[in-house]
Amino acid sequence: MRAIQIAQFGNPGDVLRVVDLPEPPAPGAGEVKVAVELSPVNLHDLLIVRGQFVRPPLPWVLGNEGIGRIIEVGSGVDTVEVGDLVVLPLLAGAWRERLVLGAEGLFRLPEGNVEQLSMVGGNPATAGLILSEYAGLEPGDWVVQNAANSGVGRSLIALAKARGFRTVNLARDASTFADLTASGADIVHLDNASAAEDVRREIGAARIALAVDSVGGDGVGRLVDLLSDGGWLVTYAAATGQPMSINAMSLIGKHVTVRGFSAGDYDYATKVLPVIHEAAPLVASGALFVPVAAVFELDDIHAAVEQVVRGGKVLLKVAKS
């Protein structure tokens, strides 16, 4: 059985290997065997490869998220059956052709675009939990985010709309504006020096209770400028690699709370899984859509990594048809 594994941390081009692993055993009671179909390749995966985020025991099979088709069911499993397409639990090691999972929490995905469904376990969970866990948002409240065209950004737009929140979306590429608006974004603006002033002119004194950052650098100050008193700034990534630049007096004067976010900090069954259930029909209907830059075979993992570094959403086709 093919899998992508690391035996040491380091540069992905040097340490990622396609290896042959033993076939997993037949599923036991309460378990299922799954053939992995598609798995996203994220910057988060590459941070693990480099040992910069978490350092799991080695050797380690990569793959934080994905979907698979159930090919065998153990005794006592009555919630899913052979042929069902399911979301793999986070950090299951999806970059392998087959694996055995506990059936608890698995559910049959609705019919839809399988490439889009393959991303439902990661970005939507991040967006949904950021929306629910911090600012005490109420229907009609505004949320501002940067990197609005990212997978998390698009997930946040769709989930916020479904929950009755409104979004201000800062993006670095004006060519994405029409698409983001069609996806449900209320306001889209270039992430530039005039953003805060222009947006405030449009929405007046409306409450912006939550700002979501994944970029870092000087742009974080624009998010804080837009926050209302008592607002929250939540960051889940740092695309620029630059420190967050914020005027301390803005934090003090607005009583801003700043938090870092990782979906791995939340209990999967009680926190993450409900958001996946919420997002799956949005993905299946097309209300939540993330453009895919490229799909690579498992053996082409190094080309996939190069595409991730260049930008765009990348998927791995794992199990051979």
PDB file of C-alpha atoms in Angstrom:
ATOM      1  CA  MET A   1       0.000   0.000   0.000  1.00  0.00           C
ATOM      2  CA  ARG A   2       1.427   3.382  -1.014  1.00  0.00           C
ATOM      3  CA  ALA A   3       1.732   6.236   1.459  1.00  0.00           C
ATOM      4  CA  ILE A   4       3.647   9.486   1.866  1.00  0.00           C
ATOM      5  CA  GLN A   5       5.836   9.437   4.939  1.00  0.00           C
ATOM      6  CA  ILE A   6       8.641  11.334   6.616  1.00  0.00           C
ATOM      7  CA  ALA A   7      11.377   9.690   8.671  1.00  0.00           C
ATOM      8  CA  GLN A   8      12.902  13.030   9.688  1.00  0.00           C
ATOM      9  CA  PHE A   9      11.889  16.673   9.733  1.00  0.00           C
ATOM     10  CA  GLY A  10      13.255  19.016   7.109  1.00  0.00           C
ATOM     11  CA  ASN A  11      12.755  20.534   3.673  1.00  0.00           C
ATOM     12  CA  PRO A  12       9.759  18.808   2.016  1.00  0.00           C
ATOM     13  CA  GLY A  13      11.753  18.231  -1.170  1.00  0.00           C
ATOM     14  CA  ASP A  14      14.320  16.280   0.816  1.00  0.00           C
ATOM     15  CA  VAL A  15      12.296  14.297   3.355  1.00  0.00           C
ATOM     16  CA  LEU A  16       8.921  13.487   1.743  1.00  0.00           C
ATOM     17  CA  ARG A  17       8.936   9.917   0.452  1.00  0.00           C
ATOM     18  CA  VAL A  18       6.390   7.674  -1.243  1.00  0.00           C
ATOM     19  CA  VAL A  19       6.744   4.353   0.592  1.00  0.00           C
ATOM     20  CA  ASP A  20       5.101   0.922   0.668  1.00  0.00           C
ATOM     21  CA  LEU A  21       3.376   0.139   3.959  1.00  0.00           C
ATOM     22  CA  PRO A  22       1.631  -3.034   5.102  1.00  0.00           C
ATOM     23  CA  GLU A  23      -2.032  -3.291   4.184  1.00  0.00           C
ATOM     24  CA  PRO A  24      -4.176  -2.319   7.193  1.00  0.00           C
ATOM     25  CA  PRO A  25      -6.030  -5.204   8.855  1.00  0.00           C
ATOM     26  CA  ALA A  26      -9.723  -5.916   8.471  1.00  0.00           C
ATOM     27  CA  PRO A  27     -11.822  -3.549  10.555  1.00  0.00           C
ATOM     28  CA  GLY A  28     -12.745  -4.726  14.023  1.00  0.00           C
ATOM     29  CA  ALA A  29     -15.907  -4.067  15.976  1.00  0.00           C
ATOM     30  CA  GLY A  30     -17.001  -0.467  15.547  1.00  0.00           C
ATOM     31  CA  GLU A  31     -14.467   0.178  12.778  1.00  0.00           C
ATOM     32  CA  VAL A  32     -14.435   0.681   9.021  1.00  0.00           C
ATOM     33  CA  LYS A  33     -11.783   0.421   6.319  1.00  0.00           C
ATOM     34  CA  VAL A  34     -11.625   3.417   3.992  1.00  0.00           C
ATOM     35  CA  ALA A  35     -10.006   3.944   0.594  1.00  0.00           C
ATOM     36  CA  VAL A  36      -8.769   7.538   0.632  1.00  0.00           C
ATOM     37  CA  GLU A  37      -9.865   9.380  -2.505  1.00  0.00           C
ATOM     38  CA  LEU A  38      -8.702  12.996  -2.184  1.00  0.00           C
ATOM     39  CA  SER A  39      -6.723  14.962   0.361  1.00  0.00           C
ATOM     40  CA  PRO A  40      -5.759  18.641   0.299  1.00  0.00           C
ATOM     41  CA  VAL A  41      -2.107  19.657   0.532  1.00  0.00           C
ATOM     42  CA  ASN A  42      -1.947  22.642   2.872  1.00  0.00           C
ATOM     43  CA  LEU A  43       0.779  24.881   4.205  1.00  0.00           C
ATOM     44  CA  HIS A  44      -0.099  23.365   7.577  1.00  0.00           C
ATOM     45  CA  ASP A  45       1.079  19.980   6.271  1.00  0.00           C
ATOM     46  CA  LEU A  46       4.388  21.518   5.215  1.00  0.00           C
ATOM     47  CA  LEU A  47       4.882  23.097   8.638  1.00  0.00           C
ATOM     48  CA  ILE A  48       4.605  19.616  10.146  1.00  0.00           C
ATOM     49  CA  VAL A  49       7.109  18.280   7.615  1.00  0.00           C
ATOM     50  CA  ARG A  50       9.546  20.993   8.641  1.00  0.00           C
ATOM     51  CA  GLY A  51       8.925  20.404  12.353  1.00  0.00           C
ATOM     52  CA  GLN A  52       7.763  23.984  12.785  1.00  0.00           C
ATOM     53  CA  PHE A  53       4.256  23.363  14.112  1.00  0.00           C
ATOM     54  CA  VAL A  54       3.942  20.029  15.884  1.00  0.00           C
ATOM     55  CA  ARG A  55       6.539  17.270  15.943  1.00  0.00           C
ATOM     56  CA  PRO A  56       4.736  13.904  15.789  1.00  0.00           C
ATOM     57  CA  PRO A  57       6.619  10.648  16.417  1.00  0.00           C
ATOM     58  CA  LEU A  58       8.570   9.473  13.385  1.00  0.00           C
ATOM     59  CA  PRO A  59       8.124   7.873  10.946  1.00  0.00           C
ATOM     60  CA  TRP A  60       4.885   9.738  10.272  1.00  0.00           C
ATOM     61  CA  VAL A  61       2.297   9.496   7.488  1.00  0.00           C
ATOM     62  CA  LEU A  62       1.180  12.982   6.462  1.00  0.00           C
ATOM     63  CA  GLY A  63      -2.259  14.260   5.504  1.00  0.00           C
ATOM     64  CA  ASN A  64      -4.346  16.400   7.847  1.00  0.00           C
ATOM     65  CA  GLU A  65      -7.696  16.042   6.089  1.00  0.00           C
ATOM     66  CA  GLY A  66      -9.529  14.416   3.201  1.00  0.00           C
ATOM     67  CA  ILE A  67     -12.343  12.105   2.164  1.00  0.00           C
ATOM     68  CA  GLY A  68     -12.530   8.385   1.598  1.00  0.00           C
ATOM     69  CA  ARG A  69     -14.893   5.682   0.404  1.00  0.00           C
ATOM     70  CA  ILE A  70     -15.831   2.943   2.862  1.00  0.00           C
ATOM     71  CA  ILE A  71     -14.760  -0.434   1.483  1.00  0.00           C
ATOM     72  CA  GLU A  72     -15.261  -2.671   4.521  1.00  0.00           C
ATOM     73  CA  VAL A  73     -17.376  -2.448   7.672  1.00  0.00           C
ATOM     74  CA  GLY A  74     -16.731  -4.123  11.017  1.00  0.00           C
ATOM     75  CA  SER A  75     -19.338  -5.601  13.323  1.00  0.00           C
ATOM     76  CA  GLY A  76     -21.689  -3.289  15.166  1.00  0.00           C
ATOM     77  CA  VAL A  77     -21.465  -0.440  12.641  1.00  0.00           C
ATOM     78  CA  ASP A  78     -24.885   0.752  11.514  1.00  0.00           C
ATOM     79  CA  THR A  79     -24.359   4.479  10.838  1.00  0.00           C
ATOM     80  CA  VAL A  80     -22.419   4.095   7.569  1.00  0.00           C
ATOM     81  CA  GLU A  81     -22.049   1.347   4.985  1.00  0.00           C
ATOM     82  CA  VAL A  82     -19.835   0.171   2.143  1.00  0.00           C
ATOM     83  CA  GLY A  83     -19.764   2.736  -0.655  1.00  0.00           C
ATOM     84  CA  ASP A  84     -20.395   5.783   1.542  1.00  0.00           C
ATOM     85  CA  LEU A  85     -18.118   8.777   1.073  1.00  0.00           C
ATOM     86  CA  VAL A  86     -16.997  10.114   4.461  1.00  0.00           C
ATOM     87  CA  VAL A  87     -14.844  12.884   5.905  1.00  0.00           C
ATOM     88  CA  LEU A  88     -11.640  11.628   7.486  1.00  0.00           C
ATOM     89  CA  PRO A  89     -10.961  12.846  11.035  1.00  0.00           C
ATOM     90  CA  LEU A  90      -8.367  15.603  11.278  1.00  0.00           C
ATOM     91  CA  LEU A  91      -4.756  14.362  11.457  1.00  0.00           C
ATOM     92  CA  ALA A  92      -5.778  10.829  10.440  1.00  0.00           C
ATOM     93  CA  GLY A  93      -2.805  10.501   8.087  1.00  0.00           C
ATOM     94  CA  ALA A  94      -4.768  10.798   4.852  1.00  0.00           C
ATOM     95  CA  TRP A  95      -1.816  10.459   2.471  1.00  0.00           C
ATOM     96  CA  ARG A  96      -2.127   6.683   2.306  1.00  0.00           C
ATOM     97  CA  GLU A  97      -4.298   4.577   0.073  1.00  0.00           C
ATOM     98  CA  ARG A  98      -6.268   2.820   2.814  1.00  0.00           C
ATOM     99  CA  LEU A  99      -6.732   3.086   6.559  1.00  0.00           C
ATOM    100  CA  VAL A 100      -8.913   1.740   9.338  1.00  0.00           C
ATOM    101  CA  LEU A 101     -10.962   4.211  11.370  1.00  0.00           C
ATOM    102  CA  GLY A 102     -13.386   4.118  14.248  1.00  0.00           C
ATOM    103  CA  ALA A 103     -16.893   4.534  12.850  1.00  0.00           C
ATOM    104  CA  GLU A 104     -18.057   6.889  15.585  1.00  0.00           C
ATOM    105  CA  GLY A 105     -18.642  10.341  14.134  1.00  0.00           C
ATOM    106  CA  LEU A 106     -18.472   9.233  10.506  1.00  0.00           C
ATOM    107  CA  PHE A 107     -21.438  10.134   8.321  1.00  0.00           C
ATOM    108  CA  ARG A 108     -22.357   9.783   4.668  1.00  0.00           C
ATOM    109  CA  LEU A 109     -21.588  12.937   2.736  1.00  0.00           C
ATOM    110  CA  PRO A 110     -24.283  14.342   0.460  1.00  0.00           C
ATOM    111  CA  GLU A 111     -23.923  14.007  -3.286  1.00  0.00           C
ATOM    112  CA  GLY A 112     -21.774  16.723  -4.770  1.00  0.00           C
ATOM    113  CA  ASN A 113     -18.460  17.690  -6.296  1.00  0.00           C
ATOM    114  CA  VAL A 114     -15.946  15.319  -4.672  1.00  0.00           C
ATOM    115  CA  GLU A 115     -13.069  17.779  -5.055  1.00  0.00           C
ATOM    116  CA  GLN A 116     -15.026  20.376  -3.120  1.00  0.00           C
ATOM    117  CA  LEU A 117     -16.186  17.858  -0.532  1.00  0.00           C
ATOM    118  CA  SER A 118     -12.592  16.780   0.061  1.00  0.00           C
ATOM    119  CA  MET A 119     -11.923  20.169   1.691  1.00  0.00           C
ATOM    120  CA  VAL A 120     -14.902  20.198   4.055  1.00  0.00           C
ATOM    121  CA  GLY A 121     -12.983  18.801   7.025  1.00  0.00           C
ATOM    122  CA  GLY A 122     -10.392  21.559   7.366  1.00  0.00           C
ATOM    123  CA  ASN A 123     -11.066  25.134   6.291  1.00  0.00           C
ATOM    124  CA  PRO A 124     -14.776  25.206   7.172  1.00  0.00           C
ATOM    125  CA  ALA A 125     -14.001  23.928  10.667  1.00  0.00           C
ATOM    126  CA  THR A 126     -11.501  26.729  11.184  1.00  0.00           C
ATOM    127  CA  ALA A 127     -13.915  29.379   9.895  1.00  0.00           C
ATOM    128  CA  GLY A 128     -16.928  28.020  11.759  1.00  0.00           C
ATOM    129  CA  LEU A 129     -15.178  27.760  15.119  1.00  0.00           C
ATOM    130  CA  ILE A 130     -13.661  31.226  14.828  1.00  0.00           C
ATOM    131  CA  LEU A 131     -17.176  32.559  14.227  1.00  0.00           C
ATOM    132  CA  SER A 132     -18.669  30.729  17.208  1.00  0.00           C
ATOM    133  CA  GLU A 133     -16.046  30.600  19.934  1.00  0.00           C
ATOM    134  CA  TYR A 134     -14.939  34.167  20.612  1.00  0.00           C
ATOM    135  CA  ALA A 135     -16.948  37.293  20.004  1.00  0.00           C
ATOM    136  CA  GLY A 136     -20.480  36.286  20.991  1.00  0.00           C
ATOM    137  CA  LEU A 137     -21.746  37.264  17.552  1.00  0.00           C
ATOM    138  CA  GLU A 138     -25.406  38.059  17.066  1.00  0.00           C
ATOM    139  CA  PRO A 139     -27.383  38.112  13.790  1.00  0.00           C
ATOM    140  CA  GLY A 140     -26.628  41.312  11.941  1.00  0.00           C
ATOM    141  CA  ASP A 141     -23.144  41.727  13.424  1.00  0.00           C
ATOM    142  CA  TRP A 142     -20.234  42.357  11.099  1.00  0.00           C
ATOM    143  CA  VAL A 143     -17.035  40.329  10.801  1.00  0.00           C
ATOM    144  CA  VAL A 144     -13.945  41.598   8.988  1.00  0.00           C
ATOM    145  CA  GLN A 145     -11.257  39.323   7.553  1.00  0.00           C
ATOM    146  CA  ASN A 146      -8.193  39.507   5.355  1.00  0.00           C
ATOM    147  CA  ALA A 147      -7.135  36.840   2.818  1.00  0.00           C
ATOM    148  CA  ALA A 148     -10.814  36.628   1.905  1.00  0.00           C
ATOM    149  CA  ASN A 149     -10.105  34.584  -1.230  1.00  0.00           C
ATOM    150  CA  SER A 150      -8.449  31.762   0.722  1.00  0.00           C
ATOM    151  CA  GLY A 151     -10.164  28.490   1.578  1.00  0.00           C
ATOM    152  CA  VAL A 152     -10.846  29.647   5.127  1.00  0.00           C
ATOM    153  CA  GLY A 153     -11.918  33.053   3.842  1.00  0.00           C
ATOM    154  CA  ARG A 154     -14.491  31.605   1.487  1.00  0.00           C
ATOM    155  CA  SER A 155     -15.679  29.213   4.186  1.00  0.00           C
ATOM    156  CA  LEU A 156     -16.138  32.109   6.579  1.00  0.00           C
ATOM    157  CA  ILE A 157     -18.194  34.021   4.010  1.00  0.00           C
ATOM    158  CA  ALA A 158     -20.531  31.067   3.443  1.00  0.00           C
ATOM    159  CA  LEU A 159     -20.929  30.107   7.104  1.00  0.00           C
ATOM    160  CA  ALA A 160     -21.364  33.710   8.243  1.00  0.00           C
ATOM    161  CA  LYS A 161     -24.098  34.239   5.666  1.00  0.00           C
ATOM    162  CA  ALA A 162     -25.863  31.036   6.769  1.00  0.00           C
ATOM    163  CA  ARG A 163     -25.713  32.193  10.402  1.00  0.00           C
ATOM    164  CA  GLY A 164     -27.000  35.689   9.704  1.00  0.00           C
ATOM    165  CA  PHE A 165     -23.717  37.603  10.059  1.00  0.00           C
ATOM    166  CA  ARG A 166     -22.360  40.123   7.570  1.00  0.00           C
ATOM    167  CA  THR A 167     -18.789  40.182   6.294  1.00  0.00           C
ATOM    168  CA  VAL A 168     -16.203  42.756   5.309  1.00  0.00           C
ATOM    169  CA  ASN A 169     -13.650  41.010   3.138  1.00  0.00           C
ATOM    170  CA  LEU A 170     -10.196  42.402   2.427  1.00  0.00           C
ATOM    171  CA  ALA A 171      -8.336  40.825  -0.483  1.00  0.00           C
ATOM    172  CA  ARG A 172      -5.102  41.557  -2.302  1.00  0.00           C
ATOM    173  CA  ASP A 173      -6.359  40.776  -5.809  1.00  0.00           C
ATOM    174  CA  ALA A 174      -9.191  42.853  -7.264  1.00  0.00           C
ATOM    175  CA  SER A 175      -9.908  40.155  -9.861  1.00  0.00           C
ATOM    176  CA  THR A 176     -11.491  38.050  -7.084  1.00  0.00           C
ATOM    177  CA  PHE A 177     -14.032  40.668  -6.032  1.00  0.00           C
ATOM    178  CA  ALA A 178     -16.906  39.649  -8.301  1.00  0.00           C
ATOM    179  CA  ASP A 179     -16.514  35.994  -7.393  1.00  0.00           C
ATOM    180  CA  LEU A 180     -16.426  36.722  -3.656  1.00  0.00           C
ATOM    181  CA  THR A 181     -19.505  38.929  -3.941  1.00  0.00           C
ATOM    182  CA  ALA A 182     -21.335  36.200  -5.845  1.00  0.00           C
ATOM    183  CA  SER A 183     -20.369  33.799  -3.040  1.00  0.00           C
ATOM    184  CA  GLY A 184     -22.148  35.954  -0.458  1.00  0.00           C
ATOM    185  CA  ALA A 185     -19.583  38.537   0.655  1.00  0.00           C
ATOM    186  CA  ASP A 186     -21.328  41.746   1.753  1.00  0.00           C
ATOM    187  CA  ILE A 187     -18.373  44.093   1.240  1.00  0.00           C
ATOM    188  CA  VAL A 188     -15.129  43.400  -0.630  1.00  0.00           C
ATOM    189  CA  HIS A 189     -12.257  45.888  -0.609  1.00  0.00           C
ATOM    190  CA  LEU A 190      -8.589  45.892  -1.496  1.00  0.00           C
ATOM    191  CA  ASP A 191      -6.411  45.232   1.535  1.00  0.00           C
ATOM    192  CA  ASN A 192      -4.770  48.643   1.338  1.00  0.00           C
ATOM    193  CA  ALA A 193      -4.197  51.771   3.399  1.00  0.00           C
ATOM    194  CA  SER A 194      -7.649  53.246   2.728  1.00  0.00           C
ATOM    195  CA  ALA A 195      -9.606  50.080   3.601  1.00  0.00           C
ATOM    196  CA  ALA A 196     -10.647  50.985   7.140  1.00  0.00           C
ATOM    197  CA  GLU A 197     -11.754  54.501   6.263  1.00  0.00           C
ATOM    198  CA  ASP A 198     -13.632  53.403   3.135  1.00  0.00           C
ATOM    199  CA  VAL A 199     -15.445  50.548   4.875  1.00  0.00           C
ATOM    200  CA  ARG A 200     -16.445  52.702   7.848  1.00  0.00           C
ATOM    201  CA  ARG A 201     -17.826  55.288   5.436  1.00  0.00           C
ATOM    202  CA  GLU A 202     -20.023  52.542   3.963  1.00  0.00           C
ATOM    203  CA  ILE A 203     -21.282  50.867   7.145  1.00  0.00           C
ATOM    204  CA  GLY A 204     -21.218  53.810   9.541  1.00  0.00           C
ATOM    205  CA  ALA A 205     -21.136  52.914  13.241  1.00  0.00           C
ATOM    206  CA  ALA A 206     -22.304  49.329  12.729  1.00  0.00           C
ATOM    207  CA  ARG A 207     -20.767  46.863  15.180  1.00  0.00           C
ATOM    208  CA  ILE A 208     -17.770  44.874  13.941  1.00  0.00           C
ATOM    209  CA  ALA A 209     -17.236  42.420  16.758  1.00  0.00           C
ATOM    210  CA  LEU A 210     -14.666  40.079  15.198  1.00  0.00           C
ATOM    211  CA  ALA A 211     -11.588  40.509  13.009  1.00  0.00           C
ATOM    212  CA  VAL A 212      -9.908  37.450  11.471  1.00  0.00           C
ATOM    213  CA  ASP A 213      -6.286  37.535  10.333  1.00  0.00           C
ATOM    214  CA  SER A 214      -4.175  35.041   8.405  1.00  0.00           C
ATOM    215  CA  VAL A 215      -1.681  37.410   6.815  1.00  0.00           C
ATOM    216  CA  GLY A 216       0.264  39.196   9.545  1.00  0.00           C
ATOM    217  CA  GLY A 217       2.348  42.302   8.988  1.00  0.00           C
ATOM    218  CA  ASP A 218       1.047  45.854   8.713  1.00  0.00           C
ATOM    219  CA  GLY A 219      -2.391  44.820   7.484  1.00  0.00           C
ATOM    220  CA  VAL A 220      -3.422  43.581  10.929  1.00  0.00           C
ATOM    221  CA  GLY A 221      -3.604  47.183  12.059  1.00  0.00           C
ATOM    222  CA  ARG A 222      -6.315  47.811   9.473  1.00  0.00           C
ATOM    223  CA  LEU A 223      -8.392  45.033  10.997  1.00  0.00           C
ATOM    224  CA  VAL A 224      -8.043  46.546  14.456  1.00  0.00           C
ATOM    225  CA  ASP A 225      -8.952  49.991  13.086  1.00  0.00           C
ATOM    226  CA  LEU A 226     -12.241  48.501  11.906  1.00  0.00           C
ATOM    227  CA  LEU A 227     -13.067  46.691  15.146  1.00  0.00           C
ATOM    228  CA  SER A 228     -15.670  48.107  17.478  1.00  0.00           C
ATOM    229  CA  ASP A 229     -15.058  48.563  21.194  1.00  0.00           C
ATOM    230  CA  GLY A 230     -14.663  45.217  22.957  1.00  0.00           C
ATOM    231  CA  GLY A 231     -13.977  43.377  19.700  1.00  0.00           C
ATOM    232  CA  TRP A 232     -11.847  40.302  19.152  1.00  0.00           C
ATOM    233  CA  LEU A 233      -8.876  39.816  16.847  1.00  0.00           C
ATOM    234  CA  VAL A 234      -8.285  36.137  16.023  1.00  0.00           C
ATOM    235  CA  THR A 235      -5.339  34.950  13.944  1.00  0.00           C
ATOM    236  CA  TYR A 236      -4.988  31.455  12.485  1.00  0.00           C
ATOM    237  CA  ALA A 237      -1.997  31.833  10.117  1.00  0.00           C
ATOM    238  CA  ALA A 238       0.769  34.188   9.002  1.00  0.00           C
ATOM    239  CA  ALA A 239       0.994  34.111   5.230  1.00  0.00           C
ATOM    240  CA  THR A 240       3.563  36.898   5.039  1.00  0.00           C
ATOM    241  CA  GLY A 241       5.723  35.489   7.814  1.00  0.00           C
ATOM    242  CA  GLN A 242       5.909  39.006   9.244  1.00  0.00           C
ATOM    243  CA  PRO A 243       5.118  39.944  12.864  1.00  0.00           C
ATOM    244  CA  MET A 244       1.718  41.463  13.489  1.00  0.00           C
ATOM    245  CA  SER A 245       2.042  45.258  13.514  1.00  0.00           C
ATOM    246  CA  ILE A 246      -0.584  46.846  15.750  1.00  0.00           C
ATOM    247  CA  ASN A 247      -0.715  50.205  17.505  1.00  0.00           C
ATOM    248  CA  ALA A 248      -0.856  49.321  21.192  1.00  0.00           C
ATOM    249  CA  MET A 249      -3.046  52.345  21.901  1.00  0.00           C
ATOM    250  CA  SER A 250      -5.660  50.948  19.521  1.00  0.00           C
ATOM    251  CA  LEU A 251      -5.739  47.695  21.490  1.00  0.00           C
ATOM    252  CA  ILE A 252      -5.985  49.577  24.773  1.00  0.00           C
ATOM    253  CA  GLY A 253      -8.483  52.177  23.675  1.00  0.00           C
ATOM    254  CA  LYS A 254     -10.811  49.647  22.041  1.00  0.00           C
ATOM    255  CA  HIS A 255     -10.417  46.970  24.741  1.00  0.00           C
ATOM    256  CA  VAL A 256      -9.479  44.436  22.050  1.00  0.00           C
ATOM    257  CA  THR A 257      -8.896  40.790  22.909  1.00  0.00           C
ATOM    258  CA  VAL A 258      -6.280  39.003  20.760  1.00  0.00           C
ATOM    259  CA  ARG A 259      -6.227  35.232  20.360  1.00  0.00           C
ATOM    260  CA  GLY A 260      -4.393  32.672  18.279  1.00  0.00           C
ATOM    261  CA  PHE A 261      -6.477  29.840  16.801  1.00  0.00           C
ATOM    262  CA  SER A 262      -5.858  26.199  15.930  1.00  0.00           C
ATOM    263  CA  ALA A 263      -8.670  23.760  15.166  1.00  0.00           C
ATOM    264  CA  GLY A 264      -6.595  21.063  16.849  1.00  0.00           C
ATOM    265  CA  ASP A 265      -7.211  22.746  20.204  1.00  0.00           C
ATOM    266  CA  TYR A 266     -10.916  21.847  20.057  1.00  0.00           C
ATOM    267  CA  ASP A 267     -12.545  18.521  20.783  1.00  0.00           C
ATOM    268  CA  TYR A 268     -13.254  16.898  17.437  1.00  0.00           C
ATOM    269  CA  ALA A 269     -16.551  15.200  18.306  1.00  0.00           C
ATOM    270  CA  THR A 270     -18.244  18.066  20.126  1.00  0.00           C
ATOM    271  CA  LYS A 271     -16.778  21.110  18.369  1.00  0.00           C
ATOM    272  CA  VAL A 272     -15.233  20.318  14.981  1.00  0.00           C
ATOM    273  CA  LEU A 273     -17.651  17.677  13.725  1.00  0.00           C
ATOM    274  CA  PRO A 274     -20.797  19.822  14.133  1.00  0.00           C
ATOM    275  CA  VAL A 275     -19.243  22.481  11.878  1.00  0.00           C
ATOM    276  CA  ILE A 276     -18.438  19.838   9.251  1.00  0.00           C
ATOM    277  CA  HIS A 277     -22.083  18.703   9.374  1.00  0.00           C
ATOM    278  CA  GLU A 278     -23.140  22.335   8.924  1.00  0.00           C
ATOM    279  CA  ALA A 279     -20.750  22.991   6.048  1.00  0.00           C
ATOM    280  CA  ALA A 280     -21.261  19.785   4.046  1.00  0.00           C
ATOM    281  CA  PRO A 281     -24.637  20.762   2.508  1.00  0.00           C
ATOM    282  CA  LEU A 282     -23.275  24.225   1.710  1.00  0.00           C
ATOM    283  CA  VAL A 283     -20.426  22.576  -0.200  1.00  0.00           C
ATOM    284  CA  ALA A 284     -22.720  20.084  -1.909  1.00  0.00           C
ATOM    285  CA  SER A 285     -25.071  22.859  -3.064  1.00  0.00           C
ATOM    286  CA  GLY A 286     -22.242  25.058  -4.343  1.00  0.00           C
ATOM    287  CA  ALA A 287     -22.889  27.806  -1.778  1.00  0.00           C
ATOM    288  CA  LEU A 288     -19.364  27.160  -0.478  1.00  0.00           C
ATOM    289  CA  PHE A 289     -16.911  26.774  -3.351  1.00  0.00           C
ATOM    290  CA  VAL A 290     -13.116  26.994  -3.262  1.00  0.00           C
ATOM    291  CA  PRO A 291     -11.308  27.057  -6.636  1.00  0.00           C
ATOM    292  CA  VAL A 292      -8.790  24.238  -7.028  1.00  0.00           C
ATOM    293  CA  ALA A 293      -5.484  25.136  -8.685  1.00  0.00           C
ATOM    294  CA  ALA A 294      -4.364  21.557  -9.412  1.00  0.00           C
ATOM    295  CA  VAL A 295      -4.867  17.880  -8.594  1.00  0.00           C
ATOM    296  CA  PHE A 296      -1.812  15.621  -8.363  1.00  0.00           C
ATOM    297  CA  GLU A 297      -1.323  11.864  -8.111  1.00  0.00           C
ATOM    298  CA  LEU A 298       0.218  10.552  -4.899  1.00  0.00           C
ATOM    299  CA  ASP A 299       3.504   9.833  -6.686  1.00  0.00           C
ATOM    300  CA  ASP A 300       3.732  13.502  -7.701  1.00  0.00           C
ATOM    301  CA  ILE A 301       3.858  14.847  -4.144  1.00  0.00           C
ATOM    302  CA  HIS A 302       6.929  17.010  -4.814  1.00  0.00           C
ATOM    303  CA  ALA A 303       5.204  18.769  -7.707  1.00  0.00           C
ATOM    304  CA  ALA A 304       2.163  19.238  -5.480  1.00  0.00           C
ATOM    305  CA  VAL A 305       4.302  20.885  -2.798  1.00  0.00           C
ATOM    306  CA  GLU A 306       5.833  23.240  -5.363  1.00  0.00           C
ATOM    307  CA  GLN A 307       2.329  24.282  -6.452  1.00  0.00           C
ATOM    308  CA  VAL A 308       1.303  24.932  -2.833  1.00  0.00           C
ATOM    309  CA  VAL A 309       4.295  27.217  -2.394  1.00  0.00           C
ATOM    310  CA  ARG A 310       3.370  29.082  -5.584  1.00  0.00           C
ATOM    311  CA  GLY A 311      -0.200  29.481  -4.346  1.00  0.00           C
ATOM    312  CA  GLY A 312      -3.668  28.035  -4.872  1.00  0.00           C
ATOM    313  CA  LYS A 313      -5.568  25.101  -3.439  1.00  0.00           C
ATOM    314  CA  VAL A 314      -3.932  21.756  -4.222  1.00  0.00           C
ATOM    315  CA  LEU A 315      -5.405  18.262  -3.894  1.00  0.00           C
ATOM    316  CA  LEU A 316      -3.826  14.815  -3.880  1.00  0.00           C
ATOM    317  CA  LYS A 317      -5.592  11.949  -5.624  1.00  0.00           C
ATOM    318  CA  VAL A 318      -4.602   9.173  -3.235  1.00  0.00           C
ATOM    319  CA  ALA A 319      -6.083   5.746  -3.965  1.00  0.00           C
ATOM    320  CA  LYS A 320      -5.802   4.445  -7.518  1.00  0.00           C
ATOM    321  CA  SER A 321      -9.141   3.854  -9.217  1.00  0.00           C
TER     322      SER A 321
END
